[in-house]
């Protein structure tokens, strides 16, 4: 079939019909037709030729043209689509490199095979346009709730119809043992939208904490309007959840607003989440206070917060222990997720025993190292001294407040502590040298002899060895294995080195070795600071 005046309008009519059916721009279909006609023309005139087709958007007339580009003599590779300046002079007045010579060629007739190929090109282009449209429609909807229709189930994953395509609710994103039948209506959270080779992939979730937050936003007008803010959510999907809220209007109770009249608002969320029990907790900037709220319904006697280690100790009465921990540790686990802290729960009796054991251990330390009697050692511990460094290098005035300690006694105490520490440092340095620790590491600022000995035992003997360490290998940390938090012991963890300090030390070593450019490091730090400041402002 030749694209002559008889069927020029047919092209546009076909393009409009396909565009309407697929709900895409007619221009995209016309472009696909142009490409398919150009491909058919190349099979007729030669694959090496640069044949292009332009369809007039008003009349539907298809114009076939051959394009040749002027190139340098040494760059001439394709004689059908390129020619040199000398060759071009035959067709052009003053040709220059980069110019194109365009001439019209006779339209081609599409044979059966060419027509089939053209049809495939058009279908492919239409599919790509549909995928692009679907991606553009959903990419900005990530983080919102969508109502969908169940189509089928594949290996535990639910495939749902979202209007402009399909989305996937994976097996691990379903609540408990939810089962759905075709045509069931389902409400999900759009967790992620990815552009992939086979088209956009839309991943849904019903277990994400954000799903619960969005449900509350739909049920509680004060959250939608920004009067109440959801600060944190922790979930054990299908079983129990905790949500922390704060009100920016003193006259509105955030917990009461989320519960609603006779529990109507929270009950609507509970019903959607298959009966998941929800604890609504008032958020507080003071972390210990917030934690006491988070451990509800258990009563807390005392909270000890270690901000540097990100740990918190909670003391509860004996009868409240099982309630604080919860069934299978659920209550304390959710409270930990909500606060972002590792929580240790103990009874008042356990805490008393632990404190007594610590007291006895420190008393013995001072008795053995400073040659003191038990009573004097207990006085030091009672005044808050926990190690020899504190005794050796504290201001003398702090020792003088201890009953029975005068200036001579304080000086003698500090002298004994310093002599002992120096002897231990000397011994540790000798041990480190015996292990093979080299000067390059021994002279590194910030590493004590005891640290060097620990590093030597771990096989870290040179500055190069130290520079290859990860911060968590030095300071310790936590990793998640099969859903459980596992502790990684750090070589320098006994010396209370934080992750930030370990990171700084390792980066300093890399700069000293020339592995890292200090200027680049400073620039990265400045960018990170700017980003952090911008985040805080937002």
Coordinates of C-alpha atoms in Angstrom, one line a residue:
X1 CA 0.0 0.0 0.0
X2 CA 1.5 3.4 -1.0
X3 CA 0.9 6.4 1.2
X4 CA -0.5 8.7 -1.5
X5 CA -3.4 11.2 -1.4
X6 CA -6.0 8.4 -1.2
X7 CA -5.0 7.4 2.2
X8 CA -3.3 10.4 3.7
X9 CA -6.2 11.2 6.0
X10 CA -6.4 7.6 7.0
X11 CA -3.0 7.9 8.8
X12 CA -4.3 10.7 11.0
X13 CA -7.6 8.9 11.7
X14 CA -5.7 5.8 12.7
X15 CA -3.4 7.8 14.9
X16 CA -6.3 9.5 16.7
X17 CA -8.2 6.2 17.1
X18 CA -5.2 4.5 18.7
X19 CA -4.4 7.5 20.9
X20 CA -8.0 7.6 22.1
X21 CA -8.1 3.9 22.9
X22 CA -4.8 4.0 24.8
X23 CA -5.4 7.4 26.3
X24 CA -2.1 8.9 25.1
X25 CA -1.1 11.9 22.9
X26 CA -1.9 11.4 19.1
X27 CA 1.5 13.0 18.4
X28 CA 3.2 10.0 19.9
X29 CA 1.3 7.6 17.6
X30 CA 2.2 9.7 14.6
X31 CA 5.9 9.7 15.6
X32 CA 5.7 5.9 15.9
X33 CA 4.2 5.7 12.4
X34 CA 6.9 8.0 11.0
X35 CA 9.6 5.6 12.5
X36 CA 7.9 2.5 11.1
X37 CA 7.6 4.0 7.6
X38 CA 11.2 5.1 7.7
X39 CA 12.2 1.5 8.7
X40 CA 10.2 0.1 5.7
X41 CA 11.8 2.6 3.4
X42 CA 15.3 1.6 4.5
X43 CA 14.5 -2.0 3.7
X44 CA 13.6 -0.8 0.2
X45 CA 16.4 1.8 -0.5
X46 CA 19.1 0.2 1.7
X47 CA 19.8 0.0 5.5
X48 CA 22.8 2.2 5.3
X49 CA 20.8 5.2 4.1
X50 CA 19.5 7.8 6.5
X51 CA 15.8 7.8 5.4
X52 CA 13.4 9.9 7.4
X53 CA 9.6 10.3 7.1
X54 CA 7.6 13.3 8.2
X55 CA 3.8 13.1 8.4
X56 CA 1.9 16.4 8.1
X57 CA -0.2 16.7 11.2
X58 CA -3.0 18.5 9.2
X59 CA -3.2 16.7 5.9
X60 CA -1.7 13.4 6.8
X61 CA 0.7 13.5 3.8
X62 CA 3.8 11.4 4.4
X63 CA 7.1 12.9 2.9
X64 CA 10.1 10.6 2.5
X65 CA 13.5 12.2 2.5
X66 CA 17.1 11.0 2.3
X67 CA 19.6 12.9 4.5
X68 CA 23.3 13.1 3.9
X69 CA 25.7 14.8 6.3
X70 CA 29.0 16.6 5.3
X71 CA 32.0 15.1 7.2
X72 CA 35.8 15.4 7.2
X73 CA 37.6 13.2 4.7
X74 CA 39.1 11.0 7.3
X75 CA 35.8 10.6 9.1
X76 CA 33.9 9.3 6.1
X77 CA 32.6 5.8 7.0
X78 CA 29.1 5.5 5.6
X79 CA 29.0 6.4 1.9
X80 CA 25.2 6.2 1.8
X81 CA 24.6 8.7 4.6
X82 CA 27.7 10.9 4.6
X83 CA 29.9 12.6 2.0
X84 CA 33.0 14.8 2.0
X85 CA 33.1 18.6 1.4
X86 CA 34.4 17.9 -2.2
X87 CA 31.6 15.4 -2.9
X88 CA 29.0 17.7 -1.5
X89 CA 30.0 20.5 -3.9
X90 CA 28.1 18.7 -6.6
X91 CA 24.8 19.2 -4.6
X92 CA 25.6 22.3 -2.5
X93 CA 27.1 25.8 -3.2
X94 CA 29.5 26.1 -0.3
X95 CA 29.2 23.0 1.9
X96 CA 30.6 23.0 5.5
X97 CA 31.3 20.1 7.8
X98 CA 28.1 19.3 9.8
X99 CA 25.7 20.6 7.1
X100 CA 23.0 18.2 5.8
X101 CA 21.8 17.7 2.3
X102 CA 18.1 16.7 2.2
X103 CA 16.4 15.4 -0.9
X104 CA 12.9 13.9 -1.3
X105 CA 12.6 10.3 -2.4
X106 CA 9.6 8.5 -3.8
X107 CA 7.3 7.0 -1.2
X108 CA 7.4 3.2 -0.8
X109 CA 4.8 0.6 -0.9
X110 CA 4.5 -1.6 2.2
X111 CA 4.7 -5.3 1.4
X112 CA 3.1 -7.8 3.8
X113 CA 6.3 -8.3 5.9
X114 CA 7.1 -4.6 5.9
X115 CA 3.6 -3.8 7.0
X116 CA 3.8 -6.3 9.8
X117 CA 7.2 -4.8 10.9
X118 CA 5.6 -1.3 10.8
X119 CA 2.7 -2.5 13.0
X120 CA 5.2 -3.9 15.6
X121 CA 7.1 -0.6 15.7
X122 CA 3.8 1.3 16.3
X123 CA 2.7 -1.1 19.0
X124 CA 6.1 -0.9 20.7
X125 CA 6.0 2.9 20.7
X126 CA 2.5 2.9 22.0
X127 CA 3.4 0.5 24.8
X128 CA 6.4 2.7 25.8
X129 CA 4.1 5.8 25.8
X130 CA 1.6 4.0 28.0
X131 CA 4.4 3.0 30.4
X132 CA 5.8 6.6 30.5
X133 CA 2.3 7.9 31.2
X134 CA 1.8 5.4 34.0
X135 CA 5.2 6.2 35.6
X136 CA 4.5 9.9 35.4
X137 CA 1.1 9.4 37.0
X138 CA 2.3 7.3 39.9
X139 CA 5.9 8.6 40.6
X140 CA 4.5 11.6 42.6
X141 CA 1.9 9.4 44.4
X142 CA 4.5 7.4 46.3
X143 CA 3.8 7.9 50.0
X144 CA 0.0 8.1 49.6
X145 CA -2.9 5.7 50.0
X146 CA -4.6 4.2 47.0
X147 CA -7.9 2.2 46.6
X148 CA -7.4 -0.7 44.2
X149 CA -9.2 -3.8 42.9
X150 CA -7.7 -7.3 43.4
X151 CA -7.1 -9.0 40.0
X152 CA -5.3 -12.2 41.0
X153 CA -2.8 -13.8 43.4
X154 CA 0.6 -15.2 42.3
X155 CA 2.8 -17.1 44.7
X156 CA 1.3 -15.2 47.7
X157 CA 1.8 -11.8 46.0
X158 CA -1.5 -9.9 45.2
X159 CA -1.7 -8.2 41.8
X160 CA -4.1 -5.3 41.9
X161 CA -5.7 -3.0 39.3
X162 CA -4.8 0.7 40.0
X163 CA -6.7 2.1 37.0
X164 CA -3.8 3.0 34.7
X165 CA -2.1 -0.4 35.2
X166 CA -1.2 -3.0 37.7
X167 CA 0.6 -2.9 41.1
X168 CA 2.0 -5.5 43.4
X169 CA 1.3 -6.2 47.1
X170 CA 4.0 -8.6 48.1
X171 CA 3.4 -11.4 50.5
X172 CA 5.6 -9.8 53.2
X173 CA 3.7 -6.5 52.9
X174 CA 0.3 -8.1 53.7
X175 CA -1.0 -8.0 57.3
X176 CA -0.8 -11.4 58.9
X177 CA -2.5 -14.0 56.8
X178 CA -4.7 -11.7 54.8
X179 CA -6.4 -13.5 51.9
X180 CA -8.1 -11.7 49.0
X181 CA -10.3 -12.9 46.2
X182 CA -10.6 -11.4 42.7
X183 CA -12.6 -8.1 42.6
X184 CA -12.1 -7.5 46.3
X185 CA -11.6 -3.8 47.1
X186 CA -8.3 -3.1 48.9
X187 CA -6.7 0.0 50.4
X188 CA -2.8 0.1 50.3
X189 CA 0.1 2.5 50.8
X190 CA 2.2 3.2 47.7
X191 CA 5.6 2.4 49.0
X192 CA 7.8 2.7 45.9
X193 CA 7.4 3.4 42.1
X194 CA 10.3 2.2 40.0
X195 CA 11.0 2.6 36.3
X196 CA 12.1 -0.7 34.9
X197 CA 12.8 -2.3 31.5
X198 CA 9.4 -4.1 31.5
X199 CA 7.6 -0.9 32.5
X200 CA 7.0 0.9 35.8
X201 CA 6.7 -1.3 38.8
X202 CA 4.4 -0.1 41.6
X203 CA 5.0 -1.7 45.0
X204 CA 2.3 -1.5 47.6
X205 CA 2.3 -2.1 51.4
X206 CA -0.1 -2.6 54.2
X207 CA 2.5 -3.3 56.9
X208 CA 4.5 0.0 56.5
X209 CA 4.3 2.3 59.5
X210 CA 3.6 5.1 57.1
X211 CA 0.3 3.3 56.1
X212 CA -1.0 3.7 59.6
X213 CA 0.1 7.4 59.7
X214 CA -1.7 8.1 56.4
X215 CA -4.9 6.3 57.7
X216 CA -4.9 8.6 60.8
X217 CA -4.4 11.6 58.5
X218 CA -7.6 10.6 56.6
X219 CA -9.6 10.0 59.8
X220 CA -8.3 12.9 62.0
X221 CA -8.9 16.4 60.4
X222 CA -6.5 18.0 62.9
X223 CA -3.6 15.8 61.5
X224 CA -4.5 16.7 57.9
X225 CA -4.6 20.4 58.8
X226 CA -1.2 20.2 60.6
X227 CA -2.6 21.1 64.1
X228 CA -1.5 17.6 65.3
X229 CA 1.6 16.0 64.0
X230 CA 2.5 12.3 64.0
X231 CA 6.1 12.2 65.3
X232 CA 6.8 8.4 65.2
X233 CA 5.0 5.1 64.4
X234 CA 6.1 1.6 65.4
X235 CA 4.1 -1.5 64.2
X236 CA 3.9 -5.2 64.7
X237 CA 1.6 -5.6 61.7
X238 CA -1.8 -7.2 62.5
X239 CA -1.0 -7.4 66.3
X240 CA -0.1 -4.1 67.9
X241 CA 1.2 -0.6 67.2
X242 CA 2.3 2.5 69.0
X243 CA 1.9 6.0 67.5
X244 CA 3.4 9.2 69.0
X245 CA 1.5 12.5 68.4
X246 CA 2.0 16.1 69.5
X247 CA -0.5 19.0 69.3
X248 CA 0.6 22.5 68.3
X249 CA -2.6 24.0 69.8
X250 CA -2.7 24.0 73.6
X251 CA -6.5 23.7 73.6
X252 CA -6.5 20.4 71.6
X253 CA -5.6 17.1 73.3
X254 CA -3.6 15.1 70.6
X255 CA -4.5 11.7 72.1
X256 CA -8.2 12.5 72.5
X257 CA -8.4 13.9 68.9
X258 CA -6.9 10.7 67.5
X259 CA -9.2 8.5 69.6
X260 CA -12.3 10.4 68.6
X261 CA -15.8 10.4 70.0
X262 CA -16.3 7.0 71.7
X263 CA -13.2 5.8 69.9
X264 CA -14.7 6.2 66.4
X265 CA -11.6 7.6 64.7
X266 CA -9.1 5.1 66.1
X267 CA -11.6 2.2 65.6
X268 CA -11.9 3.1 61.8
X269 CA -8.1 2.6 61.6
X270 CA -8.1 -0.6 63.7
X271 CA -10.8 -2.1 61.4
X272 CA -8.7 -1.3 58.3
X273 CA -5.7 -3.0 60.0
X274 CA -7.4 -6.2 60.8
X275 CA -7.9 -5.5 64.5
X276 CA -4.4 -4.2 65.2
X277 CA -4.3 -2.8 68.8
X278 CA -3.1 0.8 68.7
X279 CA -1.5 2.7 71.7
X280 CA -1.7 6.5 71.1
X281 CA 1.1 8.2 73.0
X282 CA 1.8 11.9 73.7
X283 CA 5.2 12.8 72.2
X284 CA 7.7 14.6 74.4
X285 CA 11.0 16.3 73.6
X286 CA 12.4 14.9 76.9
X287 CA 13.4 11.4 75.9
X288 CA 13.0 9.8 79.4
X289 CA 9.5 11.2 79.7
X290 CA 8.7 10.1 76.2
X291 CA 9.9 6.6 77.0
X292 CA 7.8 6.4 80.1
X293 CA 4.8 7.2 77.9
X294 CA 5.9 4.7 75.2
X295 CA 6.1 1.8 77.7
X296 CA 2.4 2.2 78.6
X297 CA 0.5 0.5 80.1
X298 CA 3.5 -0.5 82.3
X299 CA 4.5 1.8 85.1
X300 CA 8.1 2.9 85.3
X301 CA 10.1 3.6 88.5
X302 CA 13.2 5.1 87.1
X303 CA 14.9 5.9 83.7
X304 CA 18.7 6.2 83.1
X305 CA 19.6 7.6 79.7
X306 CA 23.0 7.2 78.1
X307 CA 22.7 9.5 75.0
X308 CA 26.2 8.8 73.6
X309 CA 25.6 5.0 73.5
X310 CA 22.0 5.5 72.4
X311 CA 20.9 3.2 75.2
X312 CA 18.4 3.6 78.0
X313 CA 17.9 1.6 81.2
X314 CA 14.4 1.4 82.6
X315 CA 13.6 0.2 86.1
X316 CA 10.2 -1.1 86.9
X317 CA 8.5 -2.8 89.9
X318 CA 8.7 -6.6 89.9
X319 CA 5.0 -6.9 89.2
X320 CA 5.2 -4.6 86.2
X321 CA 8.1 -6.5 84.5
X322 CA 6.0 -8.8 82.3
X323 CA 3.7 -6.0 81.3
X324 CA 6.6 -3.7 80.4
X325 CA 8.3 -6.4 78.3
X326 CA 5.0 -7.6 76.8
X327 CA 4.1 -10.8 75.1
X328 CA 7.3 -12.1 73.3
X329 CA 9.0 -8.8 74.1
X330 CA 6.4 -6.9 71.9
X331 CA 5.9 -3.9 74.2
X332 CA 9.5 -3.1 74.8
X333 CA 10.4 -3.8 71.1
X334 CA 7.8 -1.3 69.9
X335 CA 8.9 1.3 72.4
X336 CA 12.4 0.8 71.2
X337 CA 11.4 1.4 67.6
X338 CA 9.3 4.4 68.6
X339 CA 12.2 6.1 70.5
X340 CA 15.1 4.9 68.4
X341 CA 16.9 3.7 71.5
X342 CA 18.1 0.3 72.8
X343 CA 16.1 -0.3 76.0
X344 CA 17.2 -2.5 78.9
X345 CA 14.4 -3.3 81.3
X346 CA 15.2 -4.5 84.9
X347 CA 13.3 -4.8 88.1
X348 CA 14.1 -2.6 91.1
X349 CA 15.6 -5.7 92.8
X350 CA 17.9 -6.4 89.8
X351 CA 19.0 -2.8 89.6
X352 CA 19.8 -2.8 93.4
X353 CA 21.9 -5.9 93.0
X354 CA 23.7 -4.5 90.0
X355 CA 24.5 -1.3 91.7
X356 CA 25.7 -3.2 94.7
X357 CA 28.0 -5.3 92.5
X358 CA 29.3 -2.2 90.7
X359 CA 30.0 -0.5 94.1
X360 CA 31.9 -3.6 95.3
X361 CA 33.9 -3.8 92.1
X362 CA 35.0 -0.2 92.2
X363 CA 35.8 -0.4 95.9
X364 CA 38.0 -3.4 95.2
X365 CA 39.7 -1.5 92.3
X366 CA 40.6 1.4 94.6
X367 CA 41.7 -0.9 97.4
X368 CA 44.0 -2.9 95.1
X369 CA 45.5 -0.1 93.0
X370 CA 45.8 2.7 95.5
X371 CA 46.6 0.6 98.6
X372 CA 43.5 1.9 100.5
X373 CA 41.5 0.3 103.3
X374 CA 37.9 -0.7 102.5
X375 CA 36.3 2.3 104.3
X376 CA 38.3 4.9 102.4
X377 CA 37.8 3.1 99.1
X378 CA 34.0 3.1 99.7
X379 CA 34.1 6.9 100.4
X380 CA 35.7 7.5 97.0
X381 CA 33.0 5.4 95.3
X382 CA 30.2 7.1 97.2
X383 CA 31.5 10.5 96.0
X384 CA 31.0 9.3 92.4
X385 CA 34.6 8.3 91.4
X386 CA 34.4 5.3 89.0
X387 CA 38.0 4.9 87.7
X388 CA 41.6 5.8 88.4
X389 CA 41.8 8.5 85.7
X390 CA 39.2 10.5 87.6
X391 CA 41.2 10.3 90.8
X392 CA 44.5 11.0 89.1
X393 CA 43.5 14.1 87.0
X394 CA 40.5 15.6 88.8
X395 CA 40.8 19.0 90.4
X396 CA 42.2 18.7 94.0
X397 CA 39.1 20.6 95.3
X398 CA 36.9 17.7 94.3
X399 CA 38.9 15.3 96.6
X400 CA 38.9 17.8 99.5
X401 CA 35.1 17.5 99.8
X402 CA 35.5 13.9 101.0
X403 CA 35.3 13.7 104.7
X404 CA 38.7 13.2 106.3
X405 CA 40.7 14.2 103.2
X406 CA 43.1 17.1 103.5
X407 CA 45.5 18.6 100.9
X408 CA 48.4 16.2 101.7
X409 CA 46.1 13.1 101.6
X410 CA 44.6 14.3 98.2
X411 CA 48.1 14.9 96.8
X412 CA 49.2 11.4 97.9
X413 CA 46.0 9.8 96.4
X414 CA 46.7 11.5 93.0
X415 CA 50.4 10.6 93.1
X416 CA 49.5 6.9 93.7
X417 CA 46.9 6.9 90.9
X418 CA 49.3 8.5 88.4
X419 CA 52.1 6.2 89.3
X420 CA 49.9 3.2 88.8
X421 CA 48.5 4.5 85.5
X422 CA 52.0 5.2 84.2
X423 CA 53.2 1.7 85.1
X424 CA 50.2 0.2 83.3
X425 CA 50.8 2.4 80.3
X426 CA 54.5 1.3 80.2
X427 CA 53.5 -2.3 80.5
X428 CA 50.9 -2.0 77.7
X429 CA 53.4 -0.3 75.4
X430 CA 55.9 -3.0 75.9
X431 CA 53.2 -5.6 75.2
X432 CA 52.2 -3.7 72.0
X433 CA 55.8 -3.5 70.8
X434 CA 56.1 -7.3 71.5
X435 CA 53.0 -7.8 69.3
X436 CA 54.7 -5.9 66.4
X437 CA 53.0 -2.5 66.6
X438 CA 55.1 -0.1 64.6
X439 CA 56.1 3.5 65.2
X440 CA 53.7 4.8 62.5
X441 CA 50.8 3.6 64.6
X442 CA 52.4 4.1 68.1
X443 CA 52.9 7.8 67.3
X444 CA 49.3 8.3 66.1
X445 CA 47.7 11.0 68.3
X446 CA 44.7 9.8 70.3
X447 CA 45.8 6.2 70.8
X448 CA 46.8 5.2 74.3
X449 CA 49.3 2.4 75.0
X450 CA 46.4 0.2 76.2
X451 CA 44.6 0.9 72.9
X452 CA 47.7 0.0 71.0
X453 CA 48.0 -3.3 72.8
X454 CA 44.3 -4.1 72.0
X455 CA 44.9 -3.2 68.3
X456 CA 48.1 -5.3 68.2
X457 CA 46.2 -8.3 69.5
X458 CA 43.7 -7.8 66.7
X459 CA 46.4 -7.7 64.1
X460 CA 46.3 -4.0 63.5
X461 CA 50.0 -3.1 63.7
X462 CA 50.7 -0.2 61.2
X463 CA 49.1 3.0 60.3
X464 CA 48.1 1.4 57.0
X465 CA 46.3 -1.4 58.9
X466 CA 44.5 1.2 61.0
X467 CA 43.4 3.3 58.0
X468 CA 41.7 0.2 56.4
X469 CA 39.5 -0.3 59.5
X470 CA 35.8 0.6 59.4
X471 CA 34.5 2.8 62.2
X472 CA 32.2 0.0 63.6
X473 CA 35.2 -2.4 63.7
X474 CA 36.8 0.0 66.2
X475 CA 33.8 1.4 68.1
X476 CA 31.4 -1.5 67.8
X477 CA 27.9 -1.3 66.6
X478 CA 24.7 -3.2 65.8
X479 CA 23.6 -5.0 62.7
X480 CA 20.2 -6.6 61.8
X481 CA 20.4 -10.4 61.0
X482 CA 17.1 -12.2 60.1
X483 CA 15.2 -9.4 61.8
X484 CA 17.2 -9.6 65.0
X485 CA 19.6 -6.9 66.2
X486 CA 23.1 -8.4 66.7
X487 CA 25.9 -6.7 68.6
X488 CA 29.3 -6.3 66.8
X489 CA 32.1 -5.8 69.3
X490 CA 34.7 -3.1 68.5
X491 CA 38.4 -3.4 69.2
X492 CA 38.5 -0.1 71.0
X493 CA 34.9 -0.3 72.5
X494 CA 36.2 -1.0 76.0
X495 CA 37.9 2.4 75.9
X496 CA 34.5 4.1 75.2
X497 CA 35.4 5.3 71.7
X498 CA 32.3 6.6 69.9
X499 CA 31.5 5.8 66.2
X500 CA 32.1 9.5 65.4
X501 CA 35.5 9.5 67.1
X502 CA 36.5 6.2 65.4
X503 CA 35.5 7.7 62.0
X504 CA 37.5 10.9 62.6
X505 CA 40.6 8.8 63.6
X506 CA 40.4 6.5 60.6
X507 CA 39.9 9.5 58.2
X508 CA 42.9 11.3 59.8
X509 CA 45.0 8.2 59.2
X510 CA 43.9 8.1 55.6
X511 CA 44.8 11.8 55.1
X512 CA 48.2 11.2 56.7
X513 CA 48.9 8.4 54.3
X514 CA 47.7 10.5 51.3
X515 CA 44.8 8.2 50.5
X516 CA 42.3 11.1 50.9
X517 CA 42.6 14.7 49.8
X518 CA 42.0 16.9 52.9
X519 CA 40.5 19.7 50.7
X520 CA 38.0 17.3 49.2
X521 CA 37.2 16.0 52.7
X522 CA 36.6 19.6 53.9
X523 CA 34.4 20.3 50.9
X524 CA 32.3 17.2 51.6
X525 CA 31.9 18.2 55.2
X526 CA 30.8 21.7 54.2
X527 CA 28.2 20.2 51.8
X528 CA 26.9 17.8 54.5
X529 CA 26.6 20.7 57.0
X530 CA 24.7 22.8 54.5
X531 CA 22.3 19.9 53.8
X532 CA 21.8 19.4 57.5
X533 CA 21.1 23.1 58.1
X534 CA 18.6 23.1 55.2
X535 CA 16.9 20.0 56.6
X536 CA 16.6 21.6 60.0
X537 CA 15.1 24.8 58.5
X538 CA 12.6 22.7 56.5

